[in-house]
CSV table of N, CA and C and ligand atoms in Angstrom, one decimal:
chain,number,residue,atom,x,y,z
A,25,MET,N,-51.6,38.7,-8.3
A,25,MET,CA,-52.8,39.0,-9.1
A,25,MET,C,-54.0,38.4,-8.4
A,26,ASN,N,-55.1,39.2,-8.4
A,26,ASN,CA,-56.3,38.7,-7.8
A,26,ASN,C,-57.3,38.1,-8.8
A,27,ASP,N,-57.5,36.9,-8.8
A,27,ASP,CA,-58.3,36.2,-9.7
A,27,ASP,C,-59.8,36.0,-9.3
A,28,CYS,N,-60.2,36.8,-8.2
A,28,CYS,CA,-61.5,36.6,-7.7
A,28,CYS,C,-62.5,37.3,-8.6
A,29,LEU,N,-63.5,36.5,-9.0
A,29,LEU,CA,-64.6,37.0,-9.8
A,29,LEU,C,-65.3,38.2,-9.2
A,30,PHE,N,-65.7,38.1,-7.9
A,30,PHE,CA,-66.4,39.2,-7.3
A,30,PHE,C,-65.6,40.4,-7.1
A,31,CYS,N,-64.3,40.3,-6.8
A,31,CYS,CA,-63.4,41.4,-6.8
A,31,CYS,C,-63.4,42.1,-8.2
A,32,LYS,N,-63.4,41.4,-9.2
A,32,LYS,CA,-63.4,41.9,-10.6
A,32,LYS,C,-64.7,42.7,-10.8
A,33,ILE,N,-65.8,42.1,-10.3
A,33,ILE,CA,-67.1,42.8,-10.5
A,33,ILE,C,-67.1,44.1,-9.7
A,34,ILE,N,-66.6,44.1,-8.5
A,34,ILE,CA,-66.6,45.3,-7.7
A,34,ILE,C,-65.7,46.3,-8.4
A,35,ALA,N,-64.6,45.9,-9.0
A,35,ALA,CA,-63.7,46.8,-9.7
A,35,ALA,C,-64.3,47.3,-11.0
A,36,GLY,N,-65.4,46.7,-11.5
A,36,GLY,CA,-66.0,47.1,-12.7
A,36,GLY,C,-65.4,46.5,-13.9
A,37,GLU,N,-64.5,45.5,-13.7
A,37,GLU,CA,-63.8,44.8,-14.8
A,37,GLU,C,-64.7,43.8,-15.4
A,38,ILE,N,-65.7,43.3,-14.7
A,38,ILE,CA,-66.8,42.4,-15.2
A,38,ILE,C,-68.1,43.1,-14.9
A,39,PRO,N,-69.0,43.3,-15.9
A,39,PRO,CA,-70.2,44.0,-15.7
A,39,PRO,C,-71.2,43.3,-14.7
A,40,SER,N,-71.9,44.1,-14.0
A,40,SER,CA,-73.0,43.5,-13.1
A,40,SER,C,-74.1,44.5,-13.1
A,41,THR,N,-75.3,44.0,-12.6
A,41,THR,CA,-76.4,44.9,-12.4
A,41,THR,C,-76.4,45.4,-10.9
A,42,LYS,N,-75.8,46.5,-10.7
A,42,LYS,CA,-75.6,47.0,-9.4
A,42,LYS,C,-76.9,47.5,-8.8
A,43,VAL,N,-77.2,47.1,-7.5
A,43,VAL,CA,-78.4,47.6,-6.9
A,43,VAL,C,-78.0,48.5,-5.7
A,44,TYR,N,-76.8,48.4,-5.2
A,44,TYR,CA,-76.4,49.2,-4.0
A,44,TYR,C,-74.9,49.2,-4.0
A,45,GLU,N,-74.3,50.4,-3.5
A,45,GLU,CA,-72.9,50.5,-3.3
A,45,GLU,C,-72.7,51.6,-2.2
A,46,ASP,N,-71.8,51.3,-1.3
A,46,ASP,CA,-71.3,52.4,-0.4
A,46,ASP,C,-69.8,52.1,-0.2
A,47,GLU,N,-69.2,52.8,0.8
A,47,GLU,CA,-67.7,52.7,1.0
A,47,GLU,C,-67.3,51.2,1.2
A,48,TYR,N,-68.2,50.4,1.8
A,48,TYR,CA,-67.8,49.1,2.3
A,48,TYR,C,-68.4,47.9,1.6
A,49,VAL,N,-69.5,48.2,0.9
A,49,VAL,CA,-70.4,47.1,0.5
A,49,VAL,C,-70.7,47.4,-1.0
A,50,TYR,N,-70.9,46.2,-1.7
A,50,TYR,CA,-71.3,46.3,-3.1
A,50,TYR,C,-72.4,45.2,-3.2
A,51,ALA,N,-73.5,45.5,-4.0
A,51,ALA,CA,-74.6,44.5,-4.2
A,51,ALA,C,-75.1,44.6,-5.6
A,52,PHE,N,-75.3,43.4,-6.1
A,52,PHE,CA,-75.7,43.3,-7.5
A,52,PHE,C,-76.7,42.1,-7.7
A,53,ARG,N,-77.4,42.0,-8.8
A,53,ARG,CA,-78.3,41.0,-9.0
A,53,ARG,C,-77.6,39.7,-9.4
A,54,ASP,N,-78.1,38.6,-8.9
A,54,ASP,CA,-77.5,37.3,-9.2
A,54,ASP,C,-77.8,36.9,-10.7
A,55,ILE,N,-76.8,36.4,-11.4
A,55,ILE,CA,-77.0,36.1,-12.8
A,55,ILE,C,-78.0,34.9,-13.0
A,56,ASN,N,-78.2,34.1,-12.0
A,56,ASN,CA,-79.1,33.0,-12.1
A,56,ASN,C,-80.1,33.0,-10.9
A,57,PRO,N,-81.0,33.9,-11.0
A,57,PRO,CA,-81.9,34.2,-9.8
A,57,PRO,C,-82.7,33.0,-9.4
A,58,GLN,N,-82.8,32.8,-8.1
A,58,GLN,CA,-83.6,31.7,-7.5
A,58,GLN,C,-84.9,32.2,-6.9
A,59,ALA,N,-85.2,33.5,-7.0
A,59,ALA,CA,-86.4,34.1,-6.5
A,59,ALA,C,-86.6,35.4,-7.3
A,60,PRO,N,-87.8,36.0,-7.3
A,60,PRO,CA,-88.0,37.2,-8.0
A,60,PRO,C,-87.0,38.3,-7.7
A,61,VAL,N,-86.6,38.4,-6.4
A,61,VAL,CA,-85.5,39.2,-6.0
A,61,VAL,C,-84.4,38.3,-5.5
A,62,HIS,N,-83.2,38.4,-6.1
A,62,HIS,CA,-82.1,37.7,-5.7
A,62,HIS,C,-80.8,38.6,-5.9
A,63,VAL,N,-80.4,39.1,-4.8
A,63,VAL,CA,-79.3,40.1,-4.8
A,63,VAL,C,-78.2,39.5,-4.0
A,64,LEU,N,-77.0,39.7,-4.5
A,64,LEU,CA,-75.8,39.3,-3.8
A,64,LEU,C,-75.2,40.5,-3.1
A,65,VAL,N,-74.9,40.4,-1.8
A,65,VAL,CA,-74.4,41.5,-1.0
A,65,VAL,C,-73.1,41.1,-0.4
A,66,LEU,N,-72.0,41.9,-0.7
A,66,LEU,CA,-70.7,41.5,-0.3
A,66,LEU,C,-69.9,42.7,0.2
A,67,PRO,N,-68.9,42.4,1.1
A,67,PRO,CA,-68.0,43.4,1.4
A,67,PRO,C,-67.0,43.7,0.3
A,68,LYS,N,-66.6,44.9,0.1
A,68,LYS,CA,-65.7,45.2,-1.0
A,68,LYS,C,-64.3,44.6,-0.7
A,69,GLU,N,-64.0,44.5,0.6
A,69,GLU,CA,-62.7,43.9,1.0
A,69,GLU,C,-62.9,42.4,0.7
A,70,HIS,N,-61.8,41.8,0.2
A,70,HIS,CA,-61.9,40.3,-0.1
A,70,HIS,C,-61.7,39.5,1.2
A,71,ILE,N,-62.8,38.9,1.5
A,71,ILE,CA,-62.8,37.9,2.6
A,71,ILE,C,-63.3,36.6,1.9
A,72,CYS,N,-62.6,35.5,2.1
A,72,CYS,CA,-62.9,34.4,1.2
A,72,CYS,C,-64.3,33.7,1.6
A,73,CYS,N,-64.5,33.7,2.9
A,73,CYS,CA,-65.7,32.9,3.3
A,73,CYS,C,-66.0,33.2,4.8
A,74,ALA,N,-67.1,32.7,5.3
A,74,ALA,CA,-67.6,33.0,6.6
A,74,ALA,C,-66.6,32.5,7.7
A,75,ASP,N,-65.9,31.4,7.4
A,75,ASP,CA,-65.0,31.0,8.5
A,75,ASP,C,-63.7,31.8,8.5
A,76,LYS,N,-63.6,32.9,7.7
A,76,LYS,CA,-62.5,33.8,7.9
A,76,LYS,C,-62.9,35.1,8.5
A,77,ILE,N,-64.2,35.1,9.0
A,77,ILE,CA,-64.6,36.3,9.8
A,77,ILE,C,-64.0,36.3,11.1
A,78,ASP,N,-63.4,37.4,11.5
A,78,ASP,CA,-62.8,37.5,12.9
A,78,ASP,C,-62.9,39.0,13.3
A,79,GLU,N,-62.3,39.3,14.5
A,79,GLU,CA,-62.6,40.6,15.1
A,79,GLU,C,-62.0,41.7,14.2
A,80,SER,N,-61.1,41.4,13.3
A,80,SER,CA,-60.5,42.4,12.4
A,80,SER,C,-61.4,42.8,11.3
A,81,ASN,N,-62.4,42.0,10.9
A,81,ASN,CA,-63.2,42.3,9.8
A,81,ASN,C,-64.7,42.1,10.0
A,82,SER,N,-65.1,41.7,11.2
A,82,SER,CA,-66.5,41.4,11.4
A,82,SER,C,-67.4,42.6,11.3
A,83,ALA,N,-66.9,43.8,11.4
A,83,ALA,CA,-67.7,45.0,11.3
A,83,ALA,C,-68.3,45.1,9.8
A,84,LEU,N,-67.5,44.5,8.9
A,84,LEU,CA,-68.0,44.5,7.5
A,84,LEU,C,-69.2,43.7,7.3
A,85,VAL,N,-69.4,42.7,8.1
A,85,VAL,CA,-70.6,41.9,8.1
A,85,VAL,C,-71.8,42.7,8.5
A,86,GLY,N,-71.6,43.5,9.6
A,86,GLY,CA,-72.6,44.4,10.0
A,86,GLY,C,-73.0,45.4,8.9
A,87,LYS,N,-71.9,45.9,8.2
A,87,LYS,CA,-72.2,46.8,7.0
A,87,LYS,C,-73.0,46.1,6.0
A,88,CYS,N,-72.7,44.8,5.7
A,88,CYS,CA,-73.5,44.1,4.7
A,88,CYS,C,-75.0,44.0,5.2
A,89,PHE,N,-75.2,43.8,6.4
A,89,PHE,CA,-76.6,43.6,6.9
A,89,PHE,C,-77.3,45.0,7.0
A,90,GLU,N,-76.6,46.1,7.2
A,90,GLU,CA,-77.2,47.4,7.1
A,90,GLU,C,-77.6,47.6,5.7
A,91,ALA,N,-76.8,47.2,4.7
A,91,ALA,CA,-77.1,47.4,3.3
A,91,ALA,C,-78.3,46.5,2.9
A,92,ILE,N,-78.3,45.3,3.5
A,92,ILE,CA,-79.5,44.3,3.2
A,92,ILE,C,-80.8,45.0,3.6
A,93,ALA,N,-80.8,45.6,4.8
A,93,ALA,CA,-82.1,46.2,5.2
A,93,ALA,C,-82.5,47.3,4.2
A,94,LYS,N,-81.5,48.1,3.7
A,94,LYS,CA,-81.8,49.2,2.8
A,94,LYS,C,-82.3,48.6,1.4
A,95,ILE,N,-81.6,47.6,1.0
A,95,ILE,CA,-82.0,47.0,-0.3
A,95,ILE,C,-83.3,46.3,-0.2
A,96,ALA,N,-83.6,45.6,0.8
A,96,ALA,CA,-84.9,45.0,1.0
A,96,ALA,C,-86.0,46.0,0.9
A,97,ALA,N,-85.8,47.1,1.6
A,97,ALA,CA,-86.8,48.2,1.6
A,97,ALA,C,-87.0,48.7,0.1
A,98,ALA,N,-85.8,49.0,-0.5
A,98,ALA,CA,-85.9,49.5,-1.9
A,98,ALA,C,-86.5,48.6,-2.9
A,99,GLU,N,-86.4,47.3,-2.6
A,99,GLU,CA,-87.0,46.3,-3.5
A,99,GLU,C,-88.4,45.9,-3.1
A,100,GLY,N,-88.9,46.6,-2.1
A,100,GLY,CA,-90.3,46.4,-1.7
A,100,GLY,C,-90.6,45.1,-1.0
A,101,LEU,N,-89.6,44.5,-0.3
A,101,LEU,CA,-89.8,43.2,0.4
A,101,LEU,C,-90.5,43.4,1.7
A,102,LYS,N,-91.6,44.0,1.7
A,102,LYS,CA,-92.3,44.3,3.0
A,102,LYS,C,-92.7,43.1,3.8
A,103,ASN,N,-92.9,42.0,3.1
A,103,ASN,CA,-93.5,40.8,3.8
A,103,ASN,C,-92.4,39.8,4.2
A,104,GLY,N,-91.1,40.3,4.1
A,104,GLY,CA,-90.0,39.4,4.6
A,104,GLY,C,-89.1,39.0,3.5
A,105,TYR,N,-88.1,38.3,3.9
A,105,TYR,CA,-87.1,37.8,2.9
A,105,TYR,C,-86.2,36.8,3.6
A,106,ARG,N,-85.2,36.3,2.8
A,106,ARG,CA,-84.3,35.3,3.4
A,106,ARG,C,-82.9,35.8,3.1
A,107,VAL,N,-82.0,35.6,4.0
A,107,VAL,CA,-80.5,35.9,3.8
A,107,VAL,C,-79.8,34.6,3.9
A,108,VAL,N,-79.0,34.2,2.9
A,108,VAL,CA,-78.3,32.9,2.9
A,108,VAL,C,-76.8,33.2,2.7
A,109,ASN,N,-76.0,32.5,3.5
A,109,ASN,CA,-74.5,32.4,3.2
A,109,ASN,C,-74.1,31.0,3.0
A,110,ASN,N,-73.5,30.7,1.9
A,110,ASN,CA,-72.9,29.4,1.7
A,110,ASN,C,-71.4,29.4,2.0
A,111,CYS,N,-70.9,28.5,2.8
A,111,CYS,CA,-69.5,28.5,3.2
A,111,CYS,C,-68.9,27.2,2.9
A,112,GLY,N,-67.8,27.3,2.0
A,112,GLY,CA,-67.0,26.1,1.7
A,112,GLY,C,-67.7,25.0,0.9
A,113,GLU,N,-67.0,24.0,0.8
A,113,GLU,CA,-67.4,22.9,-0.1
A,113,GLU,C,-68.8,22.3,0.3
A,114,ASP,N,-68.9,21.9,1.5
A,114,ASP,CA,-70.2,21.3,2.0
A,114,ASP,C,-71.3,22.3,2.0
A,115,GLY,N,-71.0,23.6,2.2
A,115,GLY,CA,-72.0,24.7,2.2
A,115,GLY,C,-72.5,25.0,0.8
A,116,GLY,N,-71.7,24.5,-0.2
A,116,GLY,CA,-72.1,24.8,-1.6
A,116,GLY,C,-71.6,26.2,-2.1
A,117,GLN,N,-70.6,26.7,-1.5
A,117,GLN,CA,-70.0,28.0,-1.9
A,117,GLN,C,-69.2,27.8,-3.2
A,118,THR,N,-69.6,28.5,-4.3
A,118,THR,CA,-69.0,28.4,-5.6
A,118,THR,C,-68.0,29.6,-5.9
A,119,VAL,N,-68.3,30.7,-5.3
A,119,VAL,CA,-67.4,31.9,-5.4
A,119,VAL,C,-66.8,32.2,-4.1
A,120,ARG,N,-65.5,32.2,-4.0
A,120,ARG,CA,-64.8,32.3,-2.7
A,120,ARG,C,-64.5,33.8,-2.4
A,121,HIS,N,-65.6,34.5,-2.4
A,121,HIS,CA,-65.6,35.9,-1.8
A,121,HIS,C,-66.8,36.0,-1.0
A,122,LEU,N,-66.7,36.2,0.3
A,122,LEU,CA,-67.9,36.2,1.2
A,122,LEU,C,-69.0,37.0,0.6
A,123,HIS,N,-70.2,36.4,0.6
A,123,HIS,CA,-71.4,37.1,0.0
A,123,HIS,C,-72.6,36.6,0.7
A,124,PHE,N,-73.6,37.4,0.8
A,124,PHE,CA,-74.9,37.0,1.3
A,124,PHE,C,-75.9,37.1,0.2
A,125,HIS,N,-76.7,36.0,0.1
A,125,HIS,CA,-77.8,36.0,-0.9
A,125,HIS,C,-79.0,36.7,-0.2
A,126,LEU,N,-79.6,37.7,-0.8
A,126,LEU,CA,-80.8,38.3,-0.4
A,126,LEU,C,-81.9,37.8,-1.3
A,127,LEU,N,-82.8,37.0,-0.8
A,127,LEU,CA,-83.9,36.3,-1.6
A,127,LEU,C,-85.3,36.8,-1.1
A,128,GLY,N,-86.1,37.1,-2.1
A,128,GLY,CA,-87.5,37.5,-1.7
A,128,GLY,C,-88.3,37.7,-2.9
A,129,GLY,N,-89.5,38.3,-2.6
A,129,GLY,CA,-90.5,38.5,-3.7
A,129,GLY,C,-91.4,37.4,-3.9
A,130,LYS,N,-91.4,36.4,-3.1
A,130,LYS,CA,-92.3,35.3,-3.1
A,130,LYS,C,-92.3,34.6,-1.8
A,131,LYS,N,-93.2,33.7,-1.5
A,131,LYS,CA,-93.2,32.9,-0.3
A,131,LYS,C,-92.1,31.8,-0.6
A,132,LEU,N,-91.0,31.8,0.2
A,132,LEU,CA,-89.9,30.9,0.0
A,132,LEU,C,-90.2,29.6,0.6
A,133,PRO,N,-89.6,28.5,0.0
A,133,PRO,CA,-89.8,27.2,0.5
A,133,PRO,C,-89.3,27.1,2.0
A,134,GLU,N,-89.9,26.2,2.7
A,134,GLU,CA,-89.6,26.1,4.2
A,134,GLU,C,-88.3,25.4,4.5
A,135,GLY,N,-87.9,24.5,3.6
A,135,GLY,CA,-86.7,23.7,3.9
A,135,GLY,C,-85.4,24.5,3.9
A,136,MET,N,-84.5,24.1,4.7
A,136,MET,CA,-83.2,24.8,4.7
A,136,MET,C,-82.1,23.9,4.2
A,137,ALA,N,-82.3,22.6,4.2
A,137,ALA,CA,-81.2,21.7,3.7
A,137,ALA,C,-81.8,20.4,3.2
B,3,LIG,P1,-72.5,30.7,-4.0
B,3,LIG,O1,-72.8,29.4,-4.6
B,3,LIG,O2,-71.0,30.9,-4.0
B,3,LIG,O3,-73.1,30.9,-2.6
B,3,LIG,O4,-73.1,31.8,-4.9
B,3,LIG,C1,-72.5,32.3,-6.0
B,3,LIG,C2,-73.6,33.0,-6.8
B,3,LIG,O5,-73.0,33.9,-7.7
B,3,LIG,C3,-74.5,32.1,-7.6
B,3,LIG,O6,-75.9,32.3,-7.1
B,3,LIG,C4,-74.3,32.5,-9.0
B,3,LIG,O7,-75.5,32.4,-9.8
B,3,LIG,C5,-73.7,33.9,-8.9
B,3,LIG,N1,-72.8,34.2,-10.0
B,3,LIG,C6,-71.8,33.5,-10.4
B,3,LIG,N2,-71.1,34.2,-11.4
B,3,LIG,C7,-71.8,35.4,-11.5
B,3,LIG,C8,-71.6,36.5,-12.4
B,3,LIG,O8,-70.6,36.6,-13.2
B,3,LIG,N3,-72.4,37.5,-12.3
B,3,LIG,C9,-73.5,37.5,-11.4
B,3,LIG,N4,-74.3,38.6,-11.4
B,3,LIG,N5,-73.7,36.5,-10.5
B,3,LIG,C10,-72.8,35.4,-10.6
B,4,LIG,ZN1,-62.7,38.8,-3.9
C-alpha cells in the first residue's frame, strides 16, 4: 500500500488545486503558499527525493522543468521566479515524493539558507 500524500493527490484521492497535468507531471498550488504564486511540480512516478534521481528516471526531471516553464508563463511570471527542491532531513523535505517548488509573483528574498 502506498501511503504517499502526493501519490494520493495525483490519484485524486485527496483534493488539490491543479494547475497543470500531462502524462508525466502533475502540479498544484501549495496549501501554505510562501509567495503569491507557489506551485508544487512533481513527477507522477513516485521518486522519493533528489538523491534517488538516476539515469532510469532523470528524464522525468526534465519533464518537470518543461512543465515549470509552461506554468510560469501561464501564471504571468514574466519577471522571473525561483525553483526550489528540498532533499532529506537537512534539506527540510517534509513530503517524501520528489517535488519542485515554483515560487514567484514578487521579488523574492536574496538568501538561500
Ligand atoms: P517540502 O517541505 O517537502 O519541500 O514541501 C512540502 C510542501 O507541501 C509544503 O510547502 C506544504 O505546504 C505542502 N503540502 C503539504 N501537504 C499538502 C496538501 O495536502 N496539499 C497541498 N496542496 N500542499 C501540501
Ligand atoms: Zn508518491
